[in-house]
Coordinates of C-alpha atoms in Angstrom, one line a residue:
T1 CA 31.7 38.6 -8.6
Y2 CA 31.2 40.5 -5.3
P3 CA 30.5 39.1 -1.8
N4 CA 27.4 38.4 -0.5
P5 CA 25.9 41.4 1.1
L6 CA 24.0 38.7 3.2
Q7 CA 27.0 37.9 5.1
D8 CA 26.4 41.6 6.7
N9 CA 22.8 40.8 7.6
P10 CA 22.1 40.8 10.8
A11 CA 19.1 38.1 10.5
Y12 CA 21.4 35.6 8.8
S13 CA 23.8 35.8 11.6
A14 CA 22.8 33.4 13.5
V15 CA 22.5 30.4 11.0
K16 CA 25.7 28.2 10.6
Q17 CA 26.6 27.6 7.2
Y18 CA 23.9 29.7 5.7
F19 CA 25.6 29.7 1.9
V20 CA 25.0 27.2 -0.1
D21 CA 28.3 25.5 -1.9
P22 CA 27.9 26.1 -6.1
D23 CA 28.4 21.9 -6.4
N24 CA 25.7 20.9 -3.8
A25 CA 23.4 19.0 -6.2
V26 CA 20.0 17.4 -6.1
A27 CA 19.0 14.0 -7.5
K28 CA 16.3 13.9 -9.8
D29 CA 15.5 10.4 -8.7
I30 CA 16.1 9.2 -5.2
V31 CA 14.6 5.6 -5.6
V32 CA 17.1 3.8 -7.5
Q33 CA 18.4 0.3 -7.9
A34 CA 22.3 -0.6 -6.6
N35 CA 23.7 -0.7 -9.7
S36 CA 22.0 1.9 -11.5
P37 CA 23.7 4.8 -13.4
R38 CA 24.1 8.3 -10.7
G39 CA 21.6 9.6 -13.0
V40 CA 20.4 13.5 -13.6
H41 CA 21.1 16.0 -10.8
F42 CA 20.3 19.2 -10.2
R43 CA 22.3 22.2 -8.4
R44 CA 20.9 22.8 -5.4
A45 CA 19.3 26.5 -5.1
G46 CA 20.0 29.3 -1.8
P47 CA 22.3 31.7 -1.4
R48 CA 25.9 31.8 -2.9
E49 CA 29.1 33.1 -1.1
R50 CA 30.2 35.2 -4.3
V51 CA 27.4 37.2 -6.4
H52 CA 27.2 38.3 -10.3
F53 CA 25.2 41.5 -9.3
Q54 CA 26.3 44.6 -7.2
S55 CA 22.8 45.6 -5.6
D56 CA 22.7 49.5 -7.2
E57 CA 23.4 47.8 -10.7
V58 CA 20.6 45.7 -10.9
R59 CA 17.2 46.8 -12.6
A60 CA 14.8 43.7 -11.9
C61 CA 11.3 43.1 -13.8
V62 CA 8.3 40.9 -12.4
V63 CA 6.1 39.8 -15.2
T64 CA 3.0 37.3 -14.6
C65 CA 1.3 35.4 -17.8
G66 CA -1.2 32.9 -18.0
G67 CA -4.0 32.6 -16.1
L68 CA -4.6 33.1 -12.6
C69 CA -3.8 31.2 -9.8
P70 CA -3.6 31.7 -6.1
G71 CA -0.7 33.1 -4.6
L72 CA 0.9 35.1 -8.0
N73 CA 0.9 38.4 -5.6
T74 CA 2.6 36.3 -3.0
V75 CA 5.3 35.5 -5.1
I76 CA 5.5 39.1 -6.8
R77 CA 5.6 40.8 -3.2
E78 CA 8.7 37.9 -2.0
I79 CA 10.8 39.0 -4.9
V80 CA 10.2 42.8 -4.3
C81 CA 11.2 41.6 -0.4
G82 CA 13.5 39.5 -0.9
L83 CA 15.9 41.4 -3.5
W84 CA 14.9 45.2 -1.2
Y85 CA 15.7 43.6 2.2
I86 CA 18.4 40.8 1.3
Y87 CA 20.3 42.1 -1.4
G88 CA 19.8 46.3 -1.2
V89 CA 18.3 46.3 -4.7
Q90 CA 15.9 49.3 -4.8
D91 CA 15.3 49.4 -8.6
I92 CA 12.2 47.2 -8.9
I93 CA 9.5 47.6 -12.1
G94 CA 6.4 45.4 -12.5
I95 CA 5.8 44.9 -16.4
E96 CA 1.3 45.1 -16.6
A97 CA -0.3 42.5 -18.3
G98 CA 1.9 39.4 -19.4
Y99 CA 4.8 39.4 -22.0
R100 CA 2.7 41.9 -23.9
G101 CA 3.6 44.3 -21.4
F102 CA 7.3 44.3 -22.4
Y103 CA 6.4 46.3 -25.6
A104 CA 2.8 47.4 -25.4
R105 CA 2.2 48.9 -22.3
N106 CA 4.1 51.2 -19.4
T107 CA 5.7 49.5 -16.7
I108 CA 5.3 50.3 -12.5
P109 CA 7.6 50.6 -9.9
L110 CA 7.6 48.1 -7.3
T111 CA 8.6 48.9 -3.7
P112 CA 7.9 46.9 -0.1
K113 CA 5.0 49.3 0.6
V114 CA 3.4 48.7 -2.8
V115 CA 3.3 44.9 -2.4
D116 CA 3.0 45.3 1.4
D117 CA -0.7 43.4 1.9
I118 CA -0.8 42.0 -1.7
H119 CA -0.4 38.4 -0.6
K120 CA -4.1 38.8 1.0
R121 CA -5.8 39.7 -2.2
G122 CA -6.2 36.6 -4.8
G123 CA -5.4 37.8 -8.7
T124 CA -2.2 39.6 -9.9
I125 CA -1.7 43.0 -9.3
L126 CA 0.1 43.2 -12.9
G127 CA -2.5 41.7 -14.7
T128 CA -1.6 39.3 -17.1
S129 CA -2.7 37.8 -20.3
R130 CA -2.3 34.9 -23.0
G131 CA 0.6 34.8 -25.4
G132 CA 2.6 38.0 -26.7
H133 CA 5.9 35.6 -27.0
E134 CA 7.5 38.1 -29.7
P135 CA 11.1 37.7 -28.4
S136 CA 13.0 40.2 -30.6
K137 CA 10.3 42.8 -29.2
I138 CA 10.3 42.0 -25.6
V139 CA 14.7 41.2 -25.5
D140 CA 14.8 45.1 -27.4
S141 CA 12.4 46.5 -24.4
I142 CA 14.8 44.6 -21.7
Q143 CA 17.7 46.4 -23.5
D144 CA 16.2 49.8 -23.9
R145 CA 15.2 49.4 -20.2
G146 CA 18.6 48.3 -19.0
I147 CA 16.7 45.9 -17.3
N148 CA 19.3 42.8 -15.8
Q149 CA 17.2 40.3 -13.9
V150 CA 13.9 39.0 -15.3
Y151 CA 11.4 37.2 -13.2
I152 CA 8.9 35.2 -15.4
I153 CA 5.7 33.6 -13.5
G154 CA 4.1 31.6 -15.5
G155 CA 2.7 27.9 -16.7
D156 CA 3.9 25.6 -19.3
G157 CA 3.0 28.4 -22.2
S158 CA 4.9 31.0 -20.3
Q159 CA 8.1 29.0 -19.3
K160 CA 8.8 28.2 -23.1
G161 CA 8.3 31.6 -23.9
A162 CA 10.7 32.6 -20.8
A163 CA 13.3 29.5 -23.0
V164 CA 12.8 31.7 -26.1
I165 CA 13.6 35.4 -24.8
Y166 CA 16.3 33.4 -22.4
E167 CA 18.1 32.5 -25.9
E168 CA 17.4 35.7 -27.5
I169 CA 19.4 37.1 -24.8
Q170 CA 22.5 34.8 -24.8
K171 CA 22.6 35.5 -29.2
R172 CA 22.9 39.1 -28.2
S173 CA 25.7 38.4 -25.4
L174 CA 23.4 40.9 -23.1
K175 CA 24.2 40.4 -19.2
V176 CA 20.9 39.3 -18.3
A177 CA 19.5 37.0 -15.5
V178 CA 16.3 35.5 -16.5
A179 CA 14.8 33.2 -14.0
G180 CA 11.1 31.5 -14.2
I181 CA 9.4 30.4 -10.9
P182 CA 6.5 28.0 -12.5
K183 CA 3.0 28.4 -12.2
T184 CA 0.1 26.1 -12.9
I185 CA -2.4 25.3 -10.6
D186 CA -3.3 22.5 -12.5
N187 CA 0.2 21.1 -10.9
D188 CA 1.1 19.8 -14.4
I189 CA 4.6 21.4 -14.4
A190 CA 7.3 18.0 -14.5
V191 CA 10.1 17.3 -12.8
I192 CA 9.0 19.7 -9.6
D193 CA 7.4 18.0 -6.6
K194 CA 4.7 20.4 -7.2
S195 CA 3.2 24.1 -8.2
F196 CA 2.2 26.9 -6.1
G197 CA -1.2 27.6 -5.6
F198 CA -2.0 23.5 -6.2
D199 CA -2.3 23.0 -2.3
T200 CA -5.2 26.1 -2.4
A201 CA -7.2 24.8 -5.1
V202 CA -7.4 21.0 -3.5
E203 CA -8.8 23.1 -0.3
E204 CA -11.1 25.6 -2.3
A205 CA -12.5 22.0 -4.3
Q206 CA -13.7 20.5 -0.9
R207 CA -16.3 23.3 -0.4
A208 CA -17.8 22.8 -3.8
I209 CA -17.6 18.8 -3.3
N210 CA -19.4 19.3 0.1
A211 CA -22.3 21.0 -1.7
A212 CA -22.5 18.9 -4.3
H213 CA -22.5 15.8 -1.7
V214 CA -25.3 17.8 0.7
E215 CA -27.9 18.6 -3.0
A216 CA -27.3 14.9 -3.9
E217 CA -28.1 13.4 -0.7
S218 CA -31.2 16.0 -0.5
V219 CA -33.6 14.3 -2.8
E220 CA -34.3 10.7 -4.8
N221 CA -32.2 10.0 -7.5
G222 CA -29.5 13.0 -6.6
I223 CA -26.2 13.3 -8.5
G224 CA -23.6 16.1 -7.5
L225 CA -21.5 16.6 -10.5
V226 CA -18.3 18.7 -10.1
K227 CA -15.9 19.5 -12.7
L228 CA -12.5 20.8 -11.5
M229 CA -9.7 22.2 -13.3
G230 CA -7.3 19.6 -15.0
R231 CA -6.6 20.3 -18.6
Y232 CA -4.4 17.3 -19.4
S233 CA -3.3 16.3 -15.8
G234 CA -6.0 15.5 -13.1
Y235 CA -4.0 15.8 -9.9
I236 CA -6.4 18.3 -8.2
A237 CA -9.5 16.1 -9.3
M238 CA -7.2 12.8 -8.0
Y239 CA -6.4 14.8 -4.7
A240 CA -10.0 16.6 -3.7
T241 CA -11.6 13.3 -4.5
L242 CA -9.1 11.3 -2.0
A243 CA -9.5 14.5 0.8
S244 CA -13.3 14.3 0.6
R245 CA -14.1 10.6 1.0
D246 CA -17.6 12.1 -0.3
V247 CA -16.7 10.7 -3.8
D248 CA -18.1 8.0 -5.5
C249 CA -16.5 8.5 -8.8
C250 CA -13.4 10.4 -10.5
L251 CA -13.1 11.4 -14.0
I252 CA -9.6 12.7 -15.1
P253 CA -7.9 12.6 -18.6
E254 CA -5.3 10.0 -18.2
S255 CA -8.1 7.8 -17.4
P256 CA -10.5 7.5 -20.7
F257 CA -13.8 6.2 -19.9
Y258 CA -16.7 5.1 -21.6
L259 CA -21.1 5.4 -21.0
E260 CA -22.7 2.1 -22.5
G261 CA -22.1 -1.5 -22.0
K262 CA -20.7 -3.8 -19.1
G263 CA -18.1 -1.9 -16.9
G264 CA -19.7 1.8 -18.4
L265 CA -20.2 4.7 -16.0
Y266 CA -24.0 4.3 -17.1
E267 CA -23.9 0.4 -15.4
F268 CA -21.9 1.9 -11.9
I269 CA -24.1 5.2 -11.6
E270 CA -27.4 2.8 -12.0
K271 CA -25.6 0.0 -9.3
R272 CA -24.6 3.2 -6.6
L273 CA -27.8 4.8 -7.1
R274 CA -29.4 2.0 -6.1
E275 CA -27.0 1.0 -3.3
N276 CA -27.3 4.8 -1.9
G277 CA -30.0 6.2 -3.6
H278 CA -27.3 9.5 -4.5
M279 CA -23.7 10.0 -5.7
V280 CA -21.2 12.6 -6.1
I281 CA -19.3 12.6 -9.1
V282 CA -15.9 15.0 -9.5
V283 CA -14.9 15.4 -13.7
A284 CA -11.4 17.1 -14.4
E285 CA -12.3 19.4 -17.3
G286 CA -10.2 17.6 -19.9
A287 CA -11.7 14.2 -19.4
G288 CA -13.8 12.6 -21.9
Q289 CA -12.9 15.2 -25.0
E290 CA -12.9 12.7 -27.2
L291 CA -16.3 11.7 -26.2
V292 CA -17.8 15.1 -26.5
A293 CA -15.9 15.8 -29.7
E294 CA -17.2 12.8 -31.5
S295 CA -21.2 13.8 -30.1
M296 CA -20.7 17.7 -31.5
H297 CA -19.1 19.9 -34.0
N298 CA -15.7 21.0 -33.2
M299 CA -13.2 22.3 -34.8
D300 CA -9.8 21.8 -32.8
S301 CA -8.7 25.6 -31.8
H302 CA -6.3 26.6 -28.9
D303 CA -6.0 29.4 -27.1
A304 CA -3.1 32.4 -27.3
S305 CA -0.5 30.4 -25.1
G306 CA -1.0 26.9 -27.5
N307 CA -3.1 25.6 -25.1
R308 CA -6.3 23.2 -26.7
L309 CA -9.9 24.9 -26.5
L310 CA -11.5 22.4 -24.3
L311 CA -15.8 21.5 -24.6
D312 CA -17.3 21.8 -21.4
V313 CA -17.2 18.0 -20.1
G314 CA -19.1 18.7 -17.7
L315 CA -22.5 20.3 -19.6
W316 CA -22.2 17.0 -21.7
L317 CA -22.0 14.5 -19.2
S318 CA -25.2 16.5 -17.3
Q319 CA -26.9 16.0 -20.5
R320 CA -26.3 12.5 -21.2
L321 CA -27.0 11.2 -18.0
K322 CA -30.3 12.9 -17.9
D323 CA -31.4 11.7 -21.3
H324 CA -30.3 8.1 -20.1
F325 CA -32.2 7.5 -17.6
L326 CA -35.3 9.7 -18.5
K327 CA -35.4 7.9 -22.2
D328 CA -34.2 4.6 -21.2
R329 CA -34.9 4.0 -17.5
R330 CA -38.1 6.3 -17.8
E331 CA -36.8 7.7 -14.0
V332 CA -36.2 11.3 -13.2
L333 CA -32.3 12.3 -12.5
N334 CA -32.0 15.6 -9.8
L335 CA -28.7 16.3 -11.2
K336 CA -27.2 19.4 -9.9
Y337 CA -24.1 20.5 -11.7
I338 CA -21.4 23.3 -10.1
D339 CA -18.2 24.5 -11.7
P340 CA -16.0 26.5 -9.1
T341 CA -13.1 26.9 -11.7
Y342 CA -12.9 30.7 -11.6
M343 CA -13.8 30.9 -7.8
I344 CA -10.9 28.8 -7.0
R345 CA -8.5 30.9 -9.4
A346 CA -9.4 33.6 -8.0
I347 CA -8.9 33.3 -4.5
P348 CA -5.9 34.1 -2.1
S349 CA -3.2 31.3 -1.5
N350 CA -3.5 29.7 1.4
A351 CA -1.1 29.3 4.5
S352 CA 0.9 26.2 2.8
D353 CA 0.9 27.8 -0.3
N354 CA 1.6 31.5 1.2
V355 CA 4.9 29.6 3.0
Y356 CA 5.9 28.1 -0.2
C357 CA 5.9 31.0 -2.6
S358 CA 8.0 32.8 -0.1
L359 CA 10.5 30.0 -0.7
L360 CA 10.0 30.1 -4.3
A361 CA 10.6 33.5 -4.9
Q362 CA 13.8 33.8 -2.4
S363 CA 15.5 31.0 -4.3
A364 CA 14.9 32.8 -7.5
V365 CA 16.5 35.7 -6.5
H366 CA 19.2 33.8 -4.7
G367 CA 20.1 32.6 -8.0
A368 CA 19.6 35.4 -10.5
M369 CA 22.0 37.9 -7.9
A370 CA 24.6 34.7 -8.3
G371 CA 23.9 35.1 -12.1
Y372 CA 22.5 32.1 -13.3
T373 CA 20.2 32.2 -16.1
G374 CA 18.1 30.2 -18.0
F375 CA 16.8 28.6 -15.3
T376 CA 13.3 27.5 -12.8
V377 CA 13.1 27.2 -9.4
G378 CA 11.7 24.4 -7.5
P379 CA 11.5 21.2 -5.3
V380 CA 13.0 18.4 -6.3
N381 CA 12.5 15.4 -4.1
G382 CA 11.8 18.2 -1.1
R383 CA 15.0 20.3 -1.8
H384 CA 14.8 23.6 -3.9
A385 CA 16.8 23.6 -7.3
Y386 CA 17.8 25.5 -10.2
I387 CA 16.5 23.4 -13.1
P388 CA 16.9 24.3 -16.6
I389 CA 13.8 26.5 -18.1
S390 CA 14.3 23.4 -21.3
R391 CA 13.8 20.6 -18.6
V392 CA 10.3 21.5 -17.5
T393 CA 8.9 22.6 -20.7
E394 CA 9.7 18.7 -22.5
S395 CA 6.2 17.4 -20.9
P396 CA 3.9 17.8 -18.9
N397 CA 3.3 15.9 -15.1
R398 CA 0.6 13.5 -15.8
V399 CA -1.1 11.4 -13.3
K400 CA 0.2 7.7 -13.5
T401 CA -2.7 5.3 -13.5
T402 CA -0.6 2.9 -13.2
D403 CA 0.7 4.3 -10.1
R404 CA -0.4 3.3 -5.8
M405 CA -1.8 6.7 -5.5
W406 CA -5.0 6.3 -8.6
A407 CA -5.2 2.9 -7.0
R408 CA -5.9 4.3 -3.7
L409 CA -8.4 6.4 -5.0
L410 CA -9.8 3.9 -7.1
S411 CA -10.0 1.3 -3.5
S412 CA -11.7 4.8 -2.0
T413 CA -14.3 4.8 -4.7
N414 CA -15.4 1.7 -5.8
Q415 CA -15.4 2.9 -9.1
P416 CA -14.6 1.0 -12.2
S417 CA -11.2 0.9 -13.6
F418 CA -12.8 1.3 -17.1
I419 CA -9.3 -1.3 -18.5
N420 CA -11.4 -2.2 -21.8
Y421 CA -12.0 1.5 -22.8
N422 CA -9.8 0.4 -26.2
E423 CA -11.7 -2.7 -26.6
V424 CA -15.4 -1.3 -26.1
M425 CA -14.3 1.7 -28.3
E426 CA -13.2 -0.6 -30.9
A427 CA -16.4 -2.4 -30.9
R428 CA -18.2 0.3 -30.9
R429 CA -16.8 1.6 -34.2
Q430 CA -16.9 -1.8 -35.9
K431 CA -20.5 -1.5 -35.2
E432 CA -21.1 1.8 -37.0
S433 CA -18.7 0.6 -39.5
T434 CA -21.2 -2.4 -40.2
K435 CA -24.5 -0.6 -40.1
L436 CA -22.9 1.7 -42.7
L437 CA -22.1 -1.0 -44.9
E438 CA -25.4 -2.6 -44.4
Q439 CA -27.5 1.0 -45.5
V440 CA -24.7 1.5 -48.3
E441 CA -25.7 -2.1 -49.8
S442 CA -29.5 -1.8 -49.1
H443 CA -29.3 1.4 -51.4
S444 CA -27.0 -0.2 -54.1
E445 CA -30.0 -3.1 -55.0
G446 CA -32.3 -0.5 -54.8
P447 CA -33.9 0.3 -58.7
A448 CA -31.3 3.4 -58.7
S449 CA -27.6 2.3 -58.0
M450 CA -25.6 5.1 -56.5
D451 CA -21.7 5.5 -56.0
L452 CA -20.1 3.6 -53.3
D453 CA -17.9 6.1 -52.1
S454 CA -20.9 8.8 -53.1
T455 CA -23.0 7.3 -50.8
V456 CA -21.1 6.6 -48.2
E457 CA -20.3 10.3 -47.9
N458 CA -24.5 11.2 -47.8
K459 CA -24.7 8.8 -45.0
S460 CA -21.3 9.8 -43.1
R461 CA -23.4 14.0 -43.9
E462 CA -26.7 12.2 -42.7
K463 CA -24.9 11.0 -39.2
N464 CA -23.5 14.4 -38.6
D465 CA -26.8 16.2 -39.6
A466 CA -28.7 13.8 -37.2
K467 CA -26.3 14.5 -34.4

């Protein structure tokens, strides 16, 4: 180890205890019982008094992976400026186009001048892609290029890739630090308080909700339907709904819903239209996928990052609502469907996220310079910590529908909780089975009796054709 160059930095000379003790820890759980065990703790993030790398020996690289998210350019900028100005590292390269860039693309030099104003732009100056997790090729490239610090900015799939790269580096006994910066606009990374870009996404979603509200209240039987991001976690939809107060119903993946019957979505919409003449619905992209799959022929396919490809619940729900009101109630529904997904992903981060991105980037730089590796950085109960990558990829962070935050949403919208979902769906399946059995029996009683198995198979095929 070597003395930290920060001790000679005039910018930090006035700070009294700037260096973090290596034994300082951050508790994962801060609300415990008197007789609870000590629980899990993580190393507190921040600069150490001794560092593992000398500044002129460092060759660092930065790579962005997965989908776009507000704040990517800010993180890139702050990693570069942190290495350059705080630690005097002047050999920094950017890996283009995600993980594939390690073995299929050229690199670009990164200096404070190159990244000076990139935080004002959306997207990522390095480009990005999904997939490309070929650890042997990636580590070969790291070794060939003499890289000894790797900063990986990406979501759940990218962090899993980072864990595999870290393991391959460990197998080869290379002196390379691997640091992850969690990026997911959905806020579905476990352990950390929130991911960068989330605040910006919630703020930008308000514009779409406001537009939907104006459209809905300006016509008779008006419905504004807004689809927001949230593949497995409905945090953006939930927080945007709570922030707006104009939303009448919020549908998320963690709370399954049903359309027909008592306590269903149709009944609630009819009631709200009778009372107000209009309503606004917010739906997360991962909500109701079982219902959509039932009514559409769909194979369970995945993208290059391993994420399940979702059906468009917004378009499906729009059509079902129109059909229900036109065919069953003989009423015309003025429905406006708004999908701001790509508008939200592509904007620059707001002021709050900009500050947060700076803290994440600098914490990652401090950790890598101190010699930590295989970690992801993020706030745990308000304190930034170094978390083993395996911890944040164990399970996704999802909305707890038994928590008080979801209860606050239900009290705000007065929407049904759909607590009878399992009973309703089971009754529906039993009804369909009974109907199918009656059709089979009617065929078997006819003059040309058919084999039971073939009848069920034919009926199933007819049903699919009808769908």
